[in-house]
Amino acid sequence: MIQGYGLPVFPGVAIGSSVVYRKAQRSLPVSCGEPAVEQAKFDAARETAREQLTALFEKAKVDIGEEQAAIMEVQLLMLEDLDYLDAVAAAIQGGEAAAIAALDCGEEFAQVFAAMDDEYMNARSADIRDMSHRIYDILCGNTGFQLPEGSFLLVAEDLAPSETIQLPRERILAFVTRQGSSSSHTAILARTLNIPSLVQSDIPLDVAEDCQVLAVDGFTGTWYADPDEETMKLLLEKQAQAAASRQALEAYRGKESISKSGKKVLLCANIGCAEDAVAAIAADAEGVGLMRSEFLYLGRDTLPTEDELFEAYKKVAEIMGHRPVVIRTLDIGADKQVSYMGLEQEENPALGLRGLRICLTREEIFRPQLRAIYRASAYGNLSMMFPMVASVWELKAAKALCARYRAELEAEGVATKDVPIGVMVETPAAAVLAEELAKEAAFFSVGTNDLTQYTLAVDRQNAKLGQFYDPYHPALLALLGHIAKAANDAGIWAGICGELGADPKMTETFLKMGYTELSMAPGRILEARKLVCESEV
Ligand code: PEP
Ligand code: MG
């Protein structure tokens, strides 16, 4: 048995086989022979890539239909691209190893495509990157992501949102990553899926790869590779106890979330897609307090169309019925990157072009989203809010666009409803300006993950800064109190949708401050209701 530790992000015990996800790493040692040898290696790898892509294309045609499968066909065509092949040959002649030449030339071409003034060509940049990474992986012997049948624990150095989106969620028993933080998106996904998970763990990827059984104790933050008999017995006991506690919380299903002195709170779910809305209903959520709409943009090669967005929002609205649903408009940028938007690499992405900043400067991105939200408004109880607001003018500008696109739809004869517009308070500027913003907003929802990051100037993604990322910091509590007071004085509601919203230590404090909505991973709702119902506040 080998054991180690990590930062637990969701309690529980998971036991099963492990799968290790390794990214193509430019830093892997690559041997380099004579140019003729390297060229022969490249040609052979290109042939293997062709076979793999042909097989994938045939499978995709059956699984997802011919139109969607066309992406594989595009990559097959790129394998024949003479400019790319010439560039690789020249790099190999210049002394590069085949693997590095394939990867670097692919990246160069991808950047050229991304910079073109044509949406279709921009989207091809991701295809080129994928294709060159495939050749690189073949040359380096990277087997990539080989998923076994059945369920498994997923181990990785780190996982980007665009990677987690492609995972078969229902088969994952736990995440164990070496990087990441408690507010990273892997952690958020783990909570949404109710699976015990560790970030910042010390698990060597080779150990995870070689073991027969991996176990994760999300209560203590411990992982065990091939646990011995005694440990296994204890883990199974803990697993049974956790199931019993979950069962006990069932007594709160269907109850009103109201404190002993009569303070009513709406306990809502954070979701990313329609599938999560089903989980929200199953978890007895009273609404959706945060739909992270950017998940509709991740893990694909082109912008979703207005119709695709409309269908997704409509589905969520219909699943939630009369219950309120707050859609957060696109929050791409920082740790959530998509190659097809052609966004430049930034020195400081968390402080860069992200969230509402992209939407206000890229009409072709914002217009379809806002129109889709208004079209879907007819099917449920929708509100929307904007991420990363720092100034009143940004809110006013975004509201003006909402009015314009709604009027456009009305003129086209499309039925829409009023959609209350709120602000996601996640910059210190928005918190300080809460009184001003409250004059223009229908509600506030506090994103404590980013508000903590920006108030304390601590990168939420940086595993080494864990001890400095303090969501209970007095500066943060002062801002939280200020935001709730400004909302209450203005007669609008205020909620918390960051990870702190589910923190049992904070429930009473939030009630005292005047928050009337808490939004969290669906699996936390019954526990929060128990706390609200037992509170004297
Ligand atoms: C937040 O910042 O608290 C939040 C809820 O948004 P995200 O985690 O998606 O940035
Ligand atoms: Mg945020």
Coordinates of C-alpha atoms and ligand atoms in Angstrom, one line a residue:
M1 CA 0.0 0.0 0.0
I2 CA 1.2 3.5 -0.8
Q3 CA -0.6 6.5 0.6
G4 CA -0.4 10.3 0.4
Y5 CA -2.4 13.4 0.8
G6 CA -4.2 16.2 -1.1
L7 CA -6.7 19.0 -0.4
P8 CA -10.1 17.5 -0.1
V9 CA -12.8 19.4 -2.1
F10 CA -15.8 17.1 -1.4
P11 CA -16.3 14.6 1.3
G12 CA -17.0 10.9 0.8
V13 CA -15.0 7.7 0.0
A14 CA -14.4 6.3 -3.5
I15 CA -12.7 3.0 -4.3
G16 CA -12.0 1.6 -7.7
S17 CA -9.6 1.4 -10.6
S18 CA -7.7 4.5 -11.7
V19 CA -7.2 6.2 -15.0
V20 CA -4.4 8.6 -15.5
Y21 CA -4.9 11.5 -17.9
R22 CA -1.6 12.8 -19.3
K23 CA -1.5 15.8 -21.6
A24 CA 0.9 16.0 -24.5
Q25 CA 3.8 17.7 -22.9
R26 CA 6.3 19.7 -24.9
S27 CA 8.8 19.2 -22.1
L28 CA 8.9 15.3 -22.5
P29 CA 12.4 14.2 -23.4
V30 CA 12.4 13.5 -27.1
S31 CA 15.4 11.7 -28.8
C32 CA 16.5 13.1 -32.1
G33 CA 18.3 11.1 -34.8
E34 CA 19.5 11.9 -38.3
P35 CA 17.1 14.0 -40.4
A36 CA 16.3 11.0 -42.7
V37 CA 15.5 8.9 -39.7
E38 CA 13.3 11.6 -38.1
Q39 CA 11.5 12.2 -41.5
A40 CA 10.7 8.4 -41.7
K41 CA 9.4 8.5 -38.1
F42 CA 7.2 11.4 -39.0
D43 CA 5.8 9.7 -42.1
A44 CA 5.0 6.6 -40.2
A45 CA 3.3 8.6 -37.4
R46 CA 1.3 10.4 -40.0
E47 CA 0.1 7.1 -41.4
T48 CA -0.9 5.9 -37.9
A49 CA -2.7 9.3 -37.3
R50 CA -4.6 8.7 -40.6
E51 CA -5.7 5.2 -39.5
Q52 CA -6.8 6.6 -36.1
L53 CA -8.8 9.5 -37.5
T54 CA -10.4 7.3 -40.1
A55 CA -11.6 4.9 -37.4
L56 CA -12.8 7.9 -35.3
F57 CA -14.6 9.4 -38.2
E58 CA -16.5 6.1 -38.9
K59 CA -17.4 5.8 -35.2
A60 CA -18.5 9.4 -34.9
K61 CA -20.8 9.1 -38.0
V62 CA -22.7 6.4 -36.1
D63 CA -22.6 8.1 -32.7
I64 CA -23.2 11.7 -33.5
G65 CA -24.2 11.9 -37.1
E66 CA -22.4 12.7 -40.3
E67 CA -22.5 16.5 -40.0
Q68 CA -20.9 16.6 -36.5
A69 CA -18.4 13.9 -37.5
A70 CA -17.1 16.2 -40.3
I71 CA -14.5 17.6 -37.8
M72 CA -12.6 14.3 -38.1
E73 CA -12.7 14.6 -41.8
V74 CA -11.2 18.1 -41.7
Q75 CA -8.3 16.7 -39.7
L76 CA -7.8 13.9 -42.2
L77 CA -7.6 16.5 -44.9
M78 CA -5.1 18.5 -42.9
L79 CA -2.8 15.5 -42.8
E80 CA -2.3 16.1 -46.5
D81 CA -1.7 19.8 -46.3
L82 CA 1.4 20.5 -48.3
D83 CA 2.4 23.7 -46.5
Y84 CA 2.3 21.9 -43.1
L85 CA 4.2 18.9 -44.5
D86 CA 6.9 21.2 -46.1
A87 CA 7.3 23.2 -42.9
V88 CA 7.8 19.9 -40.9
A89 CA 10.3 18.6 -43.4
A90 CA 12.2 21.9 -43.3
A91 CA 12.3 21.8 -39.5
I92 CA 13.5 18.2 -39.5
Q93 CA 16.3 19.1 -42.0
G94 CA 17.2 22.0 -39.7
G95 CA 17.9 19.4 -36.9
E96 CA 14.6 19.2 -35.1
A97 CA 13.2 15.9 -33.7
A98 CA 10.1 14.7 -35.7
A99 CA 7.9 15.0 -32.6
I100 CA 8.9 18.6 -31.9
A101 CA 8.7 19.6 -35.6
A102 CA 5.1 18.2 -35.8
L103 CA 4.1 20.0 -32.7
D104 CA 5.8 23.4 -33.3
C105 CA 4.7 23.6 -37.0
G106 CA 1.2 22.7 -35.9
E107 CA 1.2 25.5 -33.4
E108 CA 2.5 28.0 -35.9
F109 CA -0.2 27.1 -38.4
A110 CA -2.8 27.2 -35.7
Q111 CA -1.9 30.7 -34.8
V112 CA -2.0 31.8 -38.4
F113 CA -5.5 30.4 -38.7
A114 CA -6.6 32.0 -35.4
A115 CA -5.5 35.4 -36.7
M116 CA -7.5 35.2 -39.9
D117 CA -10.5 37.4 -40.4
D118 CA -12.8 34.5 -41.1
E119 CA -14.8 32.6 -38.4
Y120 CA -14.5 29.3 -40.3
M121 CA -10.8 29.6 -40.7
N122 CA -10.4 30.6 -37.0
A123 CA -12.2 27.4 -36.0
R124 CA -9.8 25.3 -38.0
S125 CA -6.9 26.4 -35.8
A126 CA -8.2 24.0 -33.1
D127 CA -8.3 21.2 -35.7
I128 CA -4.7 21.8 -36.7
R129 CA -3.6 21.8 -33.1
D130 CA -5.5 18.6 -32.4
M131 CA -4.0 16.9 -35.4
S132 CA -0.4 17.9 -34.7
H133 CA -0.8 16.9 -31.0
R134 CA -2.0 13.5 -32.3
I135 CA 1.2 13.0 -34.3
Y136 CA 3.3 14.2 -31.4
D137 CA 1.6 11.8 -29.1
I138 CA 2.1 8.9 -31.5
L139 CA 5.8 9.8 -31.8
C140 CA 6.3 10.1 -28.0
G141 CA 4.3 6.9 -27.3
N142 CA 1.7 8.9 -25.3
T143 CA -1.4 6.6 -25.3
G144 CA -3.6 9.6 -24.3
F145 CA -6.9 9.0 -22.7
Q146 CA -7.8 5.4 -22.8
L147 CA -11.0 5.0 -20.8
P148 CA -11.8 1.6 -19.4
E149 CA -15.3 0.2 -19.4
G150 CA -17.3 1.0 -16.2
S151 CA -16.5 3.6 -13.5
F152 CA -13.1 4.8 -12.4
L153 CA -11.1 7.4 -10.4
L154 CA -9.5 10.0 -12.6
V155 CA -6.0 11.1 -11.8
A156 CA -4.2 14.0 -13.6
E157 CA -1.6 16.6 -13.2
D158 CA -4.4 19.1 -13.7
L159 CA -7.6 19.3 -15.8
A160 CA -8.8 22.3 -17.8
P161 CA -12.5 23.0 -18.0
S162 CA -12.3 22.2 -21.7
E163 CA -11.0 18.7 -20.8
T164 CA -13.5 18.0 -18.0
I165 CA -16.4 18.8 -20.3
Q166 CA -15.5 15.9 -22.5
L167 CA -15.5 13.3 -19.7
P168 CA -18.2 10.7 -19.2
R169 CA -19.3 12.2 -15.9
E170 CA -21.6 9.4 -14.8
R171 CA -18.6 7.0 -14.7
I172 CA -16.2 9.1 -12.6
L173 CA -15.9 8.1 -9.0
A174 CA -13.4 10.7 -7.9
F175 CA -10.9 13.3 -9.2
V176 CA -7.3 13.3 -7.9
T177 CA -5.2 16.1 -9.3
R178 CA -1.7 17.3 -8.5
Q179 CA -2.5 20.9 -9.2
G180 CA -5.8 22.9 -8.8
S181 CA -7.4 24.7 -5.9
S182 CA -10.6 24.4 -4.0
S183 CA -12.2 26.9 -6.2
S184 CA -10.8 25.6 -9.5
H185 CA -13.3 24.2 -12.0
T186 CA -12.3 20.6 -11.4
A187 CA -13.3 21.1 -7.7
I188 CA -16.5 22.8 -8.7
L189 CA -17.3 19.9 -11.1
A190 CA -16.5 17.4 -8.3
R191 CA -19.0 19.1 -6.0
T192 CA -21.6 19.2 -8.8
L193 CA -21.2 15.5 -9.3
N194 CA -21.1 14.8 -5.5
I195 CA -17.9 12.9 -5.8
P196 CA -15.0 12.9 -3.2
S197 CA -12.0 14.5 -4.8
L198 CA -8.6 15.8 -4.0
V199 CA -6.6 18.7 -5.5
Q200 CA -3.0 19.6 -4.8
S201 CA -2.3 16.0 -4.1
D202 CA 1.1 14.4 -3.9
I203 CA 0.1 11.3 -5.9
P204 CA 2.8 10.3 -8.4
L205 CA 1.1 9.6 -11.8
D206 CA 3.2 6.4 -12.2
V207 CA 1.9 5.1 -8.9
A208 CA -1.7 5.8 -9.9
E209 CA -1.0 4.1 -13.3
D210 CA 0.5 1.0 -11.7
C211 CA -1.9 0.3 -8.9
Q212 CA -4.8 -2.2 -9.1
V213 CA -7.1 -0.3 -6.7
L214 CA -7.1 3.4 -5.8
A215 CA -9.1 4.7 -2.9
V216 CA -9.8 8.4 -2.0
D217 CA -10.9 9.5 1.5
G218 CA -12.5 12.9 0.9
F219 CA -13.0 13.4 4.6
T220 CA -9.3 13.3 5.5
G221 CA -7.8 14.2 2.1
T222 CA -5.9 10.8 1.9
W223 CA -5.4 8.6 -1.2
Y224 CA -4.3 5.0 -1.0
A225 CA -2.8 3.0 -3.8
D226 CA -3.6 -0.7 -3.3
P227 CA -5.0 -0.3 0.3
D228 CA -4.2 -3.1 2.6
E229 CA -7.0 -5.2 4.2
E230 CA -7.3 -3.2 7.4
T231 CA -7.4 0.2 5.5
M232 CA -10.0 -1.2 3.1
K233 CA -12.2 -2.3 5.9
L234 CA -12.1 1.2 7.5
L235 CA -12.8 2.8 4.1
L236 CA -15.8 0.6 3.5
E237 CA -17.1 1.5 7.0
K238 CA -16.7 5.2 6.3
Q239 CA -18.4 4.8 2.9
A240 CA -21.4 3.2 4.6
Q241 CA -21.5 5.9 7.3
A242 CA -21.5 8.6 4.6
A243 CA -24.4 6.9 2.9
A244 CA -26.3 6.8 6.2
S245 CA -25.7 10.6 6.8
R246 CA -27.0 11.3 3.3
Q247 CA -30.0 9.2 4.1
A248 CA -30.7 11.2 7.3
L249 CA -30.7 14.5 5.3
E250 CA -33.6 13.1 3.3
A251 CA -35.9 14.3 6.2
Y252 CA -35.3 17.8 4.8
R253 CA -36.5 17.0 1.3
G254 CA -39.5 19.1 0.3
K255 CA -39.3 21.3 3.4
E256 CA -39.3 25.1 3.3
S257 CA -35.9 26.6 4.0
I258 CA -36.8 28.9 6.9
S259 CA -35.0 29.7 10.1
K260 CA -36.5 29.4 13.6
S261 CA -37.3 33.1 13.6
G262 CA -38.9 33.0 10.2
K263 CA -36.1 34.1 7.8
K264 CA -36.8 32.5 4.5
V265 CA -33.9 31.6 2.2
L266 CA -34.0 30.3 -1.4
L267 CA -31.6 27.4 -1.7
C268 CA -30.6 27.1 -5.3
A269 CA -28.2 25.0 -7.5
N270 CA -25.2 26.0 -9.5
I271 CA -25.3 24.2 -12.9
G272 CA -23.5 24.2 -16.2
C273 CA -25.9 22.4 -18.6
A274 CA -29.4 20.9 -18.9
E275 CA -28.1 17.6 -17.4
D276 CA -27.2 19.4 -14.2
A277 CA -30.7 20.9 -14.0
V278 CA -32.0 17.4 -13.8
A279 CA -29.6 16.8 -10.9
A280 CA -30.8 20.1 -9.3
I281 CA -34.4 18.9 -9.3
A282 CA -33.3 15.5 -7.9
A283 CA -31.4 17.4 -5.1
D284 CA -34.6 19.4 -4.3
A285 CA -33.1 22.8 -5.4
E286 CA -35.5 25.7 -5.2
G287 CA -34.1 27.2 -8.4
V288 CA -30.9 27.7 -10.2
G289 CA -28.8 30.5 -8.8
L290 CA -26.0 30.3 -11.3
M291 CA -26.0 28.7 -14.7
R292 CA -22.4 28.9 -15.9
S293 CA -23.3 29.4 -19.5
E294 CA -19.7 29.2 -20.7
F295 CA -19.9 25.4 -20.4
L296 CA -22.0 25.6 -23.6
Y297 CA -19.0 27.1 -25.3
L298 CA -16.3 24.8 -24.1
G299 CA -15.1 21.5 -25.6
R300 CA -16.1 22.5 -29.2
D301 CA -14.5 24.1 -32.2
T302 CA -16.9 26.9 -33.2
L303 CA -19.2 29.4 -31.4
P304 CA -22.5 27.8 -30.5
T305 CA -25.3 29.3 -32.7
E306 CA -28.2 31.3 -31.4
D307 CA -30.4 28.3 -32.0
E308 CA -28.1 25.9 -30.1
L309 CA -28.0 28.3 -27.1
F310 CA -31.8 28.8 -27.2
E311 CA -32.4 25.1 -27.1
A312 CA -30.1 24.7 -24.1
Y313 CA -31.7 27.5 -22.1
K314 CA -35.2 26.4 -23.1
K315 CA -34.4 23.0 -21.8
V316 CA -33.1 24.3 -18.5
A317 CA -36.1 26.6 -18.2
E318 CA -38.5 23.8 -18.9
I319 CA -36.9 21.4 -16.5
M320 CA -36.9 24.0 -13.7
G321 CA -40.6 24.9 -14.4
H322 CA -41.8 27.8 -12.2
R323 CA -38.5 27.9 -10.2
P324 CA -36.2 30.8 -10.8
V325 CA -33.2 30.3 -13.1
V326 CA -30.3 32.8 -13.2
I327 CA -28.2 32.5 -16.3
R328 CA -24.8 34.0 -16.0
T329 CA -23.8 35.4 -19.4
L330 CA -20.6 34.1 -21.0
D331 CA -17.6 34.1 -18.6
I332 CA -14.9 32.9 -20.9
G333 CA -11.2 34.0 -20.4
A334 CA -8.8 33.4 -17.5
D335 CA -8.9 29.7 -16.8
K336 CA -11.7 29.0 -19.3
Q337 CA -10.2 29.3 -22.7
V338 CA -11.5 28.4 -26.1
S339 CA -9.2 28.5 -29.2
Y340 CA -11.9 29.4 -31.7
M341 CA -12.6 32.9 -30.3
G342 CA -9.1 34.0 -31.4
L343 CA -8.3 35.6 -28.0
E344 CA -4.7 36.7 -27.6
Q345 CA -2.4 35.1 -25.1
E346 CA -2.3 37.5 -22.1
E347 CA 0.4 38.1 -19.5
N348 CA -2.3 38.3 -16.8
P349 CA -5.4 36.5 -18.0
A350 CA -7.4 36.8 -14.7
L351 CA -7.1 40.6 -15.1
G352 CA -7.5 40.5 -18.8
L353 CA -10.2 40.3 -21.5
R354 CA -12.7 38.1 -19.7
G355 CA -16.4 37.8 -18.8
L356 CA -18.5 40.9 -19.7
R357 CA -15.4 42.6 -21.1
I358 CA -15.4 40.2 -24.0
C359 CA -19.1 40.4 -24.5
L360 CA -19.1 44.2 -24.6
T361 CA -16.4 44.3 -27.2
R362 CA -17.6 41.3 -29.4
E363 CA -21.1 41.8 -30.6
E364 CA -21.0 38.6 -32.7
I365 CA -20.6 36.7 -29.4
F366 CA -23.0 38.6 -27.1
R367 CA -25.9 39.2 -29.5
P368 CA -26.7 35.5 -30.1
Q369 CA -26.5 34.8 -26.4
L370 CA -28.8 37.6 -25.3
R371 CA -31.3 36.8 -28.1
A372 CA -31.2 33.1 -27.1
I373 CA -32.0 34.1 -23.4
Y374 CA -34.9 36.3 -24.4
R375 CA -36.3 33.6 -26.7
A376 CA -36.0 31.0 -23.9
S377 CA -37.6 33.4 -21.4
A378 CA -41.1 32.4 -22.7
Y379 CA -40.5 28.9 -21.4
G380 CA -39.8 29.5 -17.7
N381 CA -38.7 31.9 -15.0
L382 CA -35.4 33.3 -16.3
S383 CA -33.2 36.0 -15.0
M384 CA -29.7 36.9 -16.2
M385 CA -26.6 38.4 -14.6
F386 CA -23.3 39.7 -15.9
P387 CA -19.9 38.5 -14.6
M388 CA -16.9 40.6 -13.9
V389 CA -18.7 44.0 -13.7
A390 CA -16.4 46.7 -12.3
S391 CA -18.2 49.9 -13.3
V392 CA -21.7 51.2 -13.5
W393 CA -21.3 52.1 -17.2
E394 CA -20.6 48.4 -18.0
L395 CA -23.9 47.4 -16.5
K396 CA -25.7 50.2 -18.3
A397 CA -24.1 49.3 -21.6
A398 CA -25.0 45.6 -21.3
K399 CA -28.6 46.5 -20.3
A400 CA -28.8 48.7 -23.4
L401 CA -27.8 45.8 -25.5
C402 CA -30.4 43.6 -23.8
A403 CA -33.1 46.2 -24.6
R404 CA -31.9 46.4 -28.2
Y405 CA -31.9 42.7 -28.9
R406 CA -35.2 42.1 -27.2
A407 CA -36.7 44.9 -29.3
E408 CA -35.3 43.2 -32.4
L409 CA -37.0 39.9 -31.4
E410 CA -40.3 41.6 -30.7
A411 CA -40.1 43.3 -34.2
E412 CA -39.6 39.8 -35.6
G413 CA -42.8 38.7 -33.8
V414 CA -40.9 36.5 -31.3
A415 CA -42.6 36.3 -27.8
T416 CA -40.3 37.3 -24.9
K417 CA -40.8 37.9 -21.2
D418 CA -39.2 40.4 -18.9
V419 CA -35.9 39.0 -17.8
P420 CA -34.7 40.6 -14.5
I421 CA -31.1 41.7 -14.9
G422 CA -28.6 41.3 -12.0
V423 CA -25.0 41.8 -11.3
M424 CA -22.5 39.2 -10.3
V425 CA -20.5 41.0 -7.6
E426 CA -17.1 39.5 -7.9
T427 CA -14.7 42.5 -8.2
P428 CA -13.9 44.7 -5.2
A429 CA -15.0 47.7 -7.3
A430 CA -18.5 46.3 -7.7
A431 CA -18.7 45.6 -4.0
V432 CA -17.6 49.1 -3.1
L433 CA -20.1 50.5 -5.6
A434 CA -22.9 48.3 -4.5
E435 CA -25.2 51.3 -3.7
E436 CA -24.7 52.7 -7.2
L437 CA -25.1 49.4 -8.9
A438 CA -28.3 48.6 -6.9
K439 CA -30.0 51.5 -8.6
E440 CA -29.5 49.7 -12.0
A441 CA -29.7 46.0 -10.9
A442 CA -32.6 43.7 -10.1
F443 CA -30.5 41.6 -7.8
F444 CA -26.9 40.9 -6.7
S445 CA -25.3 37.4 -6.7
V446 CA -21.9 37.4 -5.1
G447 CA -19.1 35.3 -6.7
T448 CA -17.0 34.7 -3.7
N449 CA -14.4 32.7 -5.6
D450 CA -13.4 35.7 -7.7
L451 CA -14.2 38.3 -5.1
T452 CA -11.7 36.5 -2.8
Q453 CA -9.1 36.3 -5.5
Y454 CA -9.4 40.0 -6.5
T455 CA -9.8 41.4 -2.9
L456 CA -6.8 39.5 -1.6
A457 CA -4.8 39.6 -4.8
V458 CA -4.3 35.9 -4.6
D459 CA -4.6 33.7 -7.7
R460 CA -7.4 31.2 -7.1
Q461 CA -5.7 28.7 -9.5
N462 CA -2.3 28.8 -7.8
A463 CA -1.9 25.7 -5.7
K464 CA 1.0 27.3 -3.8
L465 CA -1.1 30.1 -2.4
G466 CA -3.7 28.0 -0.6
Q467 CA -2.8 29.5 2.9
F468 CA -3.3 33.0 1.5
Y469 CA -6.6 32.4 -0.2
D470 CA -8.7 33.1 2.8
P471 CA -12.4 33.4 2.1
Y472 CA -13.0 34.3 5.8
H473 CA -10.6 37.3 5.6
P474 CA -12.1 40.3 7.5
A475 CA -11.8 42.5 4.3
L476 CA -13.9 40.0 2.5
L477 CA -16.5 39.7 5.3
A478 CA -16.7 43.5 5.3
L479 CA -17.4 43.6 1.6
L480 CA -20.0 40.9 1.9
G481 CA -21.8 42.8 4.7
H482 CA -21.7 45.9 2.6
I483 CA -23.1 44.3 -0.5
A484 CA -26.1 42.7 1.4
K485 CA -26.9 46.0 3.2
A486 CA -26.8 48.0 -0.1
A487 CA -29.2 45.4 -1.6
N488 CA -31.6 45.4 1.3
D489 CA -31.6 49.3 1.5
A490 CA -32.4 49.4 -2.3
G491 CA -35.1 46.7 -1.9
I492 CA -33.4 44.1 -4.2
W493 CA -32.4 40.6 -3.3
A494 CA -28.8 39.5 -2.7
G495 CA -27.4 35.9 -2.9
I496 CA -24.1 34.1 -2.8
C497 CA -23.2 31.8 -5.7
G498 CA -19.5 31.3 -5.0
E499 CA -18.2 28.2 -3.2
L500 CA -18.7 30.0 0.1
G501 CA -22.4 29.8 -0.4
A502 CA -22.3 26.1 0.6
D503 CA -20.0 26.5 3.6
P504 CA -21.8 25.3 6.7
K505 CA -19.7 27.7 8.9
M506 CA -21.1 30.7 6.9
T507 CA -24.8 29.9 6.6
E508 CA -25.9 31.8 9.8
T509 CA -23.5 34.7 9.0
F510 CA -25.1 35.1 5.6
L511 CA -28.6 35.0 7.1
K512 CA -27.6 37.7 9.6
M513 CA -26.0 39.8 6.9
G514 CA -29.3 39.8 5.0
Y515 CA -28.7 37.4 2.1
T516 CA -31.9 35.6 1.0
E517 CA -30.5 33.2 -1.6
L518 CA -27.6 30.7 -1.5
S519 CA -26.6 28.8 -4.6
M520 CA -24.4 25.8 -4.5
A521 CA -23.6 22.4 -5.9
P522 CA -26.9 20.4 -5.9
G523 CA -25.5 17.8 -3.5
R524 CA -25.1 20.4 -0.7
I525 CA -28.7 21.7 -0.7
L526 CA -30.3 19.3 1.9
E527 CA -27.4 19.9 4.3
A528 CA -27.8 23.7 3.9
R529 CA -31.5 23.4 4.5
K530 CA -30.9 21.5 7.7
L531 CA -28.7 24.4 8.9
V532 CA -31.1 27.1 7.9
C533 CA -34.0 25.3 9.6
E534 CA -32.0 24.8 12.8
S535 CA -30.8 28.4 12.9
E536 CA -32.1 30.8 15.5
V537 CA -31.3 33.8 13.4
Ligands
PEP1 C1 -17.3 33.1 -8.5 O1 -16.3 33.7 -8.9 O2 -17.5 33.0 -7.2 C2 -18.2 32.3 -9.3 C3 -19.3 31.8 -8.8 O3 -17.9 32.3 -10.6 P1 -16.7 31.3 -11.3 O4 -16.3 30.4 -10.2 O5 -17.4 30.6 -12.4 O6 -15.7 32.2 -11.7
MG2 MG -16.3 34.2 -11.1

